[in-house]
mmCIF file of C-alpha atoms in Angstrom:
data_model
loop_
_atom_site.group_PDB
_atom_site.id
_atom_site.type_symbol
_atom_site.label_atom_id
_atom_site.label_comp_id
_atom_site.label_asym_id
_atom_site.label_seq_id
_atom_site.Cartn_x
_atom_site.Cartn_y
_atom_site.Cartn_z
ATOM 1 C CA UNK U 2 111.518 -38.355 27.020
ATOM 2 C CA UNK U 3 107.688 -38.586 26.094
ATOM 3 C CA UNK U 4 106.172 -42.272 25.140
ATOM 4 C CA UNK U 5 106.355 -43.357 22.370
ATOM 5 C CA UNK U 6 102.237 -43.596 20.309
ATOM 6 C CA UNK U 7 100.862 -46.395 20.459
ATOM 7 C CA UNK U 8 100.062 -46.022 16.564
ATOM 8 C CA UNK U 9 104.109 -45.620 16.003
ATOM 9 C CA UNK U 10 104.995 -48.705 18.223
ATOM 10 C CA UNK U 11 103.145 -50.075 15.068
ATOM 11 C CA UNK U 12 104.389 -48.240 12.197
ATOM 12 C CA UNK U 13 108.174 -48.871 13.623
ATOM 13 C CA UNK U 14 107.326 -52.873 14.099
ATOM 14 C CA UNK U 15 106.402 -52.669 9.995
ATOM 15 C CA UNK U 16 108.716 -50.447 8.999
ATOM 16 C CA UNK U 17 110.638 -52.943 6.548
ATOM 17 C CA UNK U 18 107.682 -53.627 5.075
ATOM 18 C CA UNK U 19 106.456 -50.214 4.371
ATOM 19 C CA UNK U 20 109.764 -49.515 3.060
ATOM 20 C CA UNK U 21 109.805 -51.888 0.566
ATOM 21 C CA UNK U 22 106.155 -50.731 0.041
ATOM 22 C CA UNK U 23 106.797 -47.318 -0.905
ATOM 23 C CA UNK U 24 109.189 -48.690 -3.362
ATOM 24 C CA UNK U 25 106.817 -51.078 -5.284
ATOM 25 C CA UNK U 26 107.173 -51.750 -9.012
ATOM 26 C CA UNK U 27 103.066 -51.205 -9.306
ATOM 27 C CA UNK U 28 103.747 -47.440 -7.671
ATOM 28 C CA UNK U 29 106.930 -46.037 -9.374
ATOM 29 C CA UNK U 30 105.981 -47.093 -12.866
ATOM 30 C CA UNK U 31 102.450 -45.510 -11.735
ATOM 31 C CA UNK U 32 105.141 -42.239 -11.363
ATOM 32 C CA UNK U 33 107.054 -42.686 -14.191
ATOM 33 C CA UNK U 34 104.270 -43.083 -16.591
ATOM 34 C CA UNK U 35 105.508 -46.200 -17.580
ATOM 35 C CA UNK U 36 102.480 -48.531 -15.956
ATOM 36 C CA UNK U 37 100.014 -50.167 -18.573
ATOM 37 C CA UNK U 38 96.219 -49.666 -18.374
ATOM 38 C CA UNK U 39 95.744 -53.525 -17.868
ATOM 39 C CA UNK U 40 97.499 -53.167 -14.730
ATOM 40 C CA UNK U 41 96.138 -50.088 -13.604
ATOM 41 C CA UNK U 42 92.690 -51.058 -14.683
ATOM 42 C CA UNK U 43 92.541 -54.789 -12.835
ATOM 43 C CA UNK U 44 94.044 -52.673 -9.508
ATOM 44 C CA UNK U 45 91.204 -50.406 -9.810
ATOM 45 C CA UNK U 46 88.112 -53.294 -9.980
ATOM 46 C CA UNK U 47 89.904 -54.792 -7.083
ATOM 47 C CA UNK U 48 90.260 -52.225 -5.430
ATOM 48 C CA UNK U 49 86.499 -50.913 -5.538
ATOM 49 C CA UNK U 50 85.907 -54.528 -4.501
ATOM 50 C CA UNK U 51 88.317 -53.638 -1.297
ATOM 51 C CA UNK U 52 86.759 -50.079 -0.809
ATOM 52 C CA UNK U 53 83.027 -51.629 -0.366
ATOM 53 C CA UNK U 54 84.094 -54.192 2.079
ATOM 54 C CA UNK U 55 86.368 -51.043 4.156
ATOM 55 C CA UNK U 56 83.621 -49.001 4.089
ATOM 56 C CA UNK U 57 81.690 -51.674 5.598
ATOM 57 C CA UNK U 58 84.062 -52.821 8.285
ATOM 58 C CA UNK U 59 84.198 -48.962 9.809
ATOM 59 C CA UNK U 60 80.532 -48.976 9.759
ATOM 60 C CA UNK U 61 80.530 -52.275 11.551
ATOM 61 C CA UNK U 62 83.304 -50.849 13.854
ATOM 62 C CA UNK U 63 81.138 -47.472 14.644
ATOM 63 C CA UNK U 64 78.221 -49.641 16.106
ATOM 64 C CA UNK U 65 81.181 -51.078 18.220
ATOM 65 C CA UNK U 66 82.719 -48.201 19.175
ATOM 66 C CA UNK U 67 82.715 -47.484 23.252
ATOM 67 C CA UNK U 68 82.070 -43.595 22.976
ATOM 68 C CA UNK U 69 80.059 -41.344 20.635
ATOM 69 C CA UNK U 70 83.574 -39.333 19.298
ATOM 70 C CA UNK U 71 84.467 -42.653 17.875
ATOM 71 C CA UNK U 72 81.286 -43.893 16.230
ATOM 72 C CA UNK U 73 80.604 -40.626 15.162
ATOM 73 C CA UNK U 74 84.029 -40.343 13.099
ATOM 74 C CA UNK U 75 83.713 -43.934 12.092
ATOM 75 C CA UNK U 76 80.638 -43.194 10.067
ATOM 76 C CA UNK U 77 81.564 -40.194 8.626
ATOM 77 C CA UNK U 78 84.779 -42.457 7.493
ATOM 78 C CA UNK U 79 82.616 -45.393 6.368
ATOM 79 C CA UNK U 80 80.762 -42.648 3.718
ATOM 80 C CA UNK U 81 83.990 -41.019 3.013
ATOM 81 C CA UNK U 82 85.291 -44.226 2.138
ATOM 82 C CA UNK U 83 81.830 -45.391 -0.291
ATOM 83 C CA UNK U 84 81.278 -41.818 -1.587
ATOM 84 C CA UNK U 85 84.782 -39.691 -2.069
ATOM 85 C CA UNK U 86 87.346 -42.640 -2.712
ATOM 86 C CA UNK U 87 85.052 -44.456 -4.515
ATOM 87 C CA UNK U 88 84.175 -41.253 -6.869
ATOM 88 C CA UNK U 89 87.417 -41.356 -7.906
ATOM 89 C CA UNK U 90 87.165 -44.832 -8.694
ATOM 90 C CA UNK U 91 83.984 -44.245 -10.520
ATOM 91 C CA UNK U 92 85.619 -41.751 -13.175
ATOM 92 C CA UNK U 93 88.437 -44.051 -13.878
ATOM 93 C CA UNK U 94 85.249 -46.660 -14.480
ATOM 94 C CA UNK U 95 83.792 -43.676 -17.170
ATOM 95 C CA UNK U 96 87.086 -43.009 -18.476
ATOM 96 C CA UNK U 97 87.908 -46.695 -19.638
ATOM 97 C CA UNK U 98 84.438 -48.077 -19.685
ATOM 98 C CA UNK U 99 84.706 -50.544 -16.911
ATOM 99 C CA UNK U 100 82.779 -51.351 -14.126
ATOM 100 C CA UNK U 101 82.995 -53.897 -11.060
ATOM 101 C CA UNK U 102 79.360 -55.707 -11.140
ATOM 102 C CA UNK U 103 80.792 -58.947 -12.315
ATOM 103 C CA UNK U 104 83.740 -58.233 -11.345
ATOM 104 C CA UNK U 105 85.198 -61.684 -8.855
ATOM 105 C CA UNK U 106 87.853 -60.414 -6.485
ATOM 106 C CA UNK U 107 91.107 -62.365 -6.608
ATOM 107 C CA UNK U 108 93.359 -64.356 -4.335
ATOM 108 C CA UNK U 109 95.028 -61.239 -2.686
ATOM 109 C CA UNK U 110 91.787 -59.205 -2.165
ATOM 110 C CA UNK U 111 89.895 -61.927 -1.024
ATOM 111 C CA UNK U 112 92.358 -62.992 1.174
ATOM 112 C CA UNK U 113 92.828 -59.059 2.423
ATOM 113 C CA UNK U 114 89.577 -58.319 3.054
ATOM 114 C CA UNK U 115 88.238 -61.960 4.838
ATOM 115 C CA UNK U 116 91.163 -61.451 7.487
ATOM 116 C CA UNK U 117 89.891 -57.857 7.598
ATOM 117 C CA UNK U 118 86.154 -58.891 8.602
ATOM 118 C CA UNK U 119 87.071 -61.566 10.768
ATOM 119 C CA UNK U 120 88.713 -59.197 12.534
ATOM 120 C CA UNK U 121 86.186 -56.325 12.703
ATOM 121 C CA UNK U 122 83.190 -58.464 13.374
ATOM 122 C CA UNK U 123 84.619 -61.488 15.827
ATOM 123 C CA UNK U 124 87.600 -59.871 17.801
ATOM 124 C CA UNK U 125 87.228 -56.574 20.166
ATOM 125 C CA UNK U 126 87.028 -53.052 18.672
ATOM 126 C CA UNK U 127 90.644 -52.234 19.148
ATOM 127 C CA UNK U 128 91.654 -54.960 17.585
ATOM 128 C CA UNK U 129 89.333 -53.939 14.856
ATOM 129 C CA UNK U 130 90.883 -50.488 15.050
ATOM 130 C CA UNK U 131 94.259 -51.642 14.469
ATOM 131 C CA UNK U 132 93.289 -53.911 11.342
ATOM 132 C CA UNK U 133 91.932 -51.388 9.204
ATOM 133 C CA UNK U 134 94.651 -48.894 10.248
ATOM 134 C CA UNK U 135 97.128 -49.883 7.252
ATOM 135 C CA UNK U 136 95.228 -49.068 4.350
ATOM 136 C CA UNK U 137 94.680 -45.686 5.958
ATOM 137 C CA UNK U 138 98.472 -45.195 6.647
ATOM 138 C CA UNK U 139 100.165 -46.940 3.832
ATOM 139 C CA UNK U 140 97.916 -45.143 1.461
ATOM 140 C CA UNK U 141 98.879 -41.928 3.141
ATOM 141 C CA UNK U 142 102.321 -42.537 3.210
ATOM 142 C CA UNK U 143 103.312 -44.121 -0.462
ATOM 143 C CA UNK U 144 101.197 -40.980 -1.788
ATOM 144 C CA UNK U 145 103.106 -38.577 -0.214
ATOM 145 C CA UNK U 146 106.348 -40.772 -1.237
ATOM 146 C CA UNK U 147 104.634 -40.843 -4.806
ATOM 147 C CA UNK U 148 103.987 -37.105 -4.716
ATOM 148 C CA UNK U 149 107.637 -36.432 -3.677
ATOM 149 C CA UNK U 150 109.132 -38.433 -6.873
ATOM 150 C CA UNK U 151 106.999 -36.755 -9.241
ATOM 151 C CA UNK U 152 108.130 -33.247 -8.070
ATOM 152 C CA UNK U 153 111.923 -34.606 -8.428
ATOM 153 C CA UNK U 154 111.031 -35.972 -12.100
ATOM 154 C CA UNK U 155 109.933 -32.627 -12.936
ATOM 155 C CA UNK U 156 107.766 -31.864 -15.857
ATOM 156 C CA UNK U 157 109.768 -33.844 -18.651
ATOM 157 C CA UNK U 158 107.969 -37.490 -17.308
ATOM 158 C CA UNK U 159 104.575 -37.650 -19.384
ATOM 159 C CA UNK U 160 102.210 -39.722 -17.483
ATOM 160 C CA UNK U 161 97.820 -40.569 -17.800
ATOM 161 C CA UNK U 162 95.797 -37.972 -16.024
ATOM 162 C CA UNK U 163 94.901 -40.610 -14.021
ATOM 163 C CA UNK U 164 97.965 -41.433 -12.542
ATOM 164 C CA UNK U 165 98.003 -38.091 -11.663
ATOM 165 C CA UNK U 166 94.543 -38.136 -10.194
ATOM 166 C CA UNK U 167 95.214 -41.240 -8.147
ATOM 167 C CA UNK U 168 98.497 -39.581 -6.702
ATOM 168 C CA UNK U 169 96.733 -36.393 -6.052
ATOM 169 C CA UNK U 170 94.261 -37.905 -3.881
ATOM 170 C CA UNK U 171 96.629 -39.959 -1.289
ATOM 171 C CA UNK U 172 98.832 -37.203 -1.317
ATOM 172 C CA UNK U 173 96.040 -34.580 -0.267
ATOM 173 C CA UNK U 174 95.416 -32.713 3.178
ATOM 174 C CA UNK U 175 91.836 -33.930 3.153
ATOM 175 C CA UNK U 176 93.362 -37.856 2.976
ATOM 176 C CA UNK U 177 95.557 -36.681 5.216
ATOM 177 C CA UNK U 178 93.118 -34.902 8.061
ATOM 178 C CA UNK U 179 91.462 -38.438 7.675
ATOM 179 C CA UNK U 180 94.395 -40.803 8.004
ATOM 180 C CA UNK U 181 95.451 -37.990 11.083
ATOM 181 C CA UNK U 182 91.738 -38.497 13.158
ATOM 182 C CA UNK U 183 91.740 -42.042 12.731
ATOM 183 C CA UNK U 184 95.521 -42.741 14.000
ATOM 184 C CA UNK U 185 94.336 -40.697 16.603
ATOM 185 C CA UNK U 186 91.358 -42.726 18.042
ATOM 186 C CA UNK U 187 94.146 -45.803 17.996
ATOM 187 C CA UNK U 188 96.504 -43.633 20.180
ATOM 188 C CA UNK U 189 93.499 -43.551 22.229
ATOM 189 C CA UNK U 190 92.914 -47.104 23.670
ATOM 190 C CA UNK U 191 96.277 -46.949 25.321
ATOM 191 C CA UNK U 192 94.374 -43.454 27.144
ATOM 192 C CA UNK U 193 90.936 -43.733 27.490
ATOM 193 C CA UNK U 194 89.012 -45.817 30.663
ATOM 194 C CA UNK U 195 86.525 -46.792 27.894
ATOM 195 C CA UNK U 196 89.650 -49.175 26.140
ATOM 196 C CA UNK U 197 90.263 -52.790 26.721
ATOM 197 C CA UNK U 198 94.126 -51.109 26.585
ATOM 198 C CA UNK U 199 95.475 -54.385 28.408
ATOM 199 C CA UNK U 200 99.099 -55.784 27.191
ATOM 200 C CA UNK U 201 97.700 -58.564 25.729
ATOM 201 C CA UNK U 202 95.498 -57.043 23.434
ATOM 202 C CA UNK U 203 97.904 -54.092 22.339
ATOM 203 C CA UNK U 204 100.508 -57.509 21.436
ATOM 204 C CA UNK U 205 97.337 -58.484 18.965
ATOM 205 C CA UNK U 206 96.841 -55.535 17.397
ATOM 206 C CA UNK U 207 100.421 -54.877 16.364
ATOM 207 C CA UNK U 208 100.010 -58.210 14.957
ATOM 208 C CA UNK U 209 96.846 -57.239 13.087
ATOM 209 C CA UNK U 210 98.366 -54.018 11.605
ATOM 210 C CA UNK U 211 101.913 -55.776 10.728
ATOM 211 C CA UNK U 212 99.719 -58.440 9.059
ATOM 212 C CA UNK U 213 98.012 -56.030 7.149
ATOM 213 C CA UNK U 214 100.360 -53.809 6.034
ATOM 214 C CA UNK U 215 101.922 -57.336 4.275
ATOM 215 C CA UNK U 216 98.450 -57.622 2.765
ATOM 216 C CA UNK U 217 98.888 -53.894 1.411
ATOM 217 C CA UNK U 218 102.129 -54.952 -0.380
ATOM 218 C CA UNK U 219 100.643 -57.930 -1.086
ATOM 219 C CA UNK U 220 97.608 -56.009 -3.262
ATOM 220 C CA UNK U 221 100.112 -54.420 -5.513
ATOM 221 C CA UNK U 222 101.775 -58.168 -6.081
ATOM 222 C CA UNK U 223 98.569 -59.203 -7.301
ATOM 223 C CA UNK U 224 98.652 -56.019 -9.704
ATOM 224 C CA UNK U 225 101.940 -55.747 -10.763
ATOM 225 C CA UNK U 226 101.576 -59.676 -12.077
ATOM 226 C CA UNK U 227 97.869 -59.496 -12.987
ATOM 227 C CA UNK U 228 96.777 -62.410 -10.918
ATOM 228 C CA UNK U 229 94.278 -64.862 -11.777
ATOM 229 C CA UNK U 230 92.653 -68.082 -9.455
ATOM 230 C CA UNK U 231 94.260 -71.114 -10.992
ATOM 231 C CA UNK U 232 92.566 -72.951 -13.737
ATOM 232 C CA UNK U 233 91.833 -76.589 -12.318
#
């Protein structure tokens, strides 16, 4: 019986999460056309502020990275990340005439994105690897989940072309190829010589990508109720 991936040692260890993930209020009203522009609006501003700071930790991580394959991919991630993610977010910006300048990130994405640097910038790259793993896979994975509801509700559900949009680009092979390379440099710290692949530091990042894959869910809470900091 072959081992099992590294990468699905992880996936298994969250998979109550991502189940309950791929089942989110924010995501099946997205399907059902029922989700209101205030919601999908404040998602989109926090999420551009979460795409600048990704793009920035897989930049970080390539000028870590222990062989040129890696750093190599990393950047070409980090600009995919700024330029074709952030495109989309960009025409949902023209469409409702938004934009994120002054935009102040909230509780969730703050607290998303400081565990994310910490990680990336104080603790070794495969730990870094690992933390930035979940928004690939999730986003993968609940688009393709997305995708598969909206086939089964058929062309009688009306929803925005930019629900649509949104699904479309998760769901793609392009996302996909992406989300497929970069599970694949994870799978390779337990193989390569180049890898700090001891137990100890496998045990971390498992804990890293369970965390974040909370913190995933956790961004569509924040959504879904339209958090605010607290007046005090």
């Amino acid at each position: 019986m072959p081992l099992l991936k590294l990468s699905q040692k992880f996936w298994d260890a969250s998979q109550s999460i991502i189940s309950s993930t791929e089942k989110h209020p924010f995501l099946t009203s997205m399907v059902e056309g029922s989700l209101s522009l205030d919601k999908f609006t404040y998602y989109v501003l926090q999420d551009a502020l979460y795409l600048t700071d990704f793009s920035y930790c897989l930049s970080r991580l390539s000028e870590k990275a222990p062989n040129d394959a890696h750093s190599k991919r990393l950047k070409e991630l980090a600009i995919g990340a700024e330029e074709s993610e952030k495109e989309l977010h960009r025409c949902f910006f023209k469409t409702f005439n938004i934009d994120d300048q002054n935009v102040q990130p909230m509780p969730n994405t703050l607290l998303y994105t400081s565990y994310m640097i910490r990680v990336v910038e104080t603790r070794p790259y495969e730990e870094g690897l690992a933390v930035l793993l979940p928004c690939f896979w999730v986003y993968m994975h609940v688009g393709k989940e997305m995708l598969k509801l909206r086939d089964e509700l058929g062309d009688h559900v009306k929803r925005g072309p930019q629900f649509d949009a949104w699904i479309d680009m998760y769901a793609s092979e392009e996302f996909e190829k992406e989300v497929t390379d970069y599970i694949n440099m994870v799978d390779d710290v337990i193989e390569g010589e180049e890898f700090q692949s001891d137990q100890d530091t496998i045990d971390k990042m498992q804990k890293h990508f369970v965390m974040c894959c909370k913190l995933e869910h956790m961004f569509w809470d924040q959504a879904e109720a339209l958090m605010t900091w607290p007046e005090l």
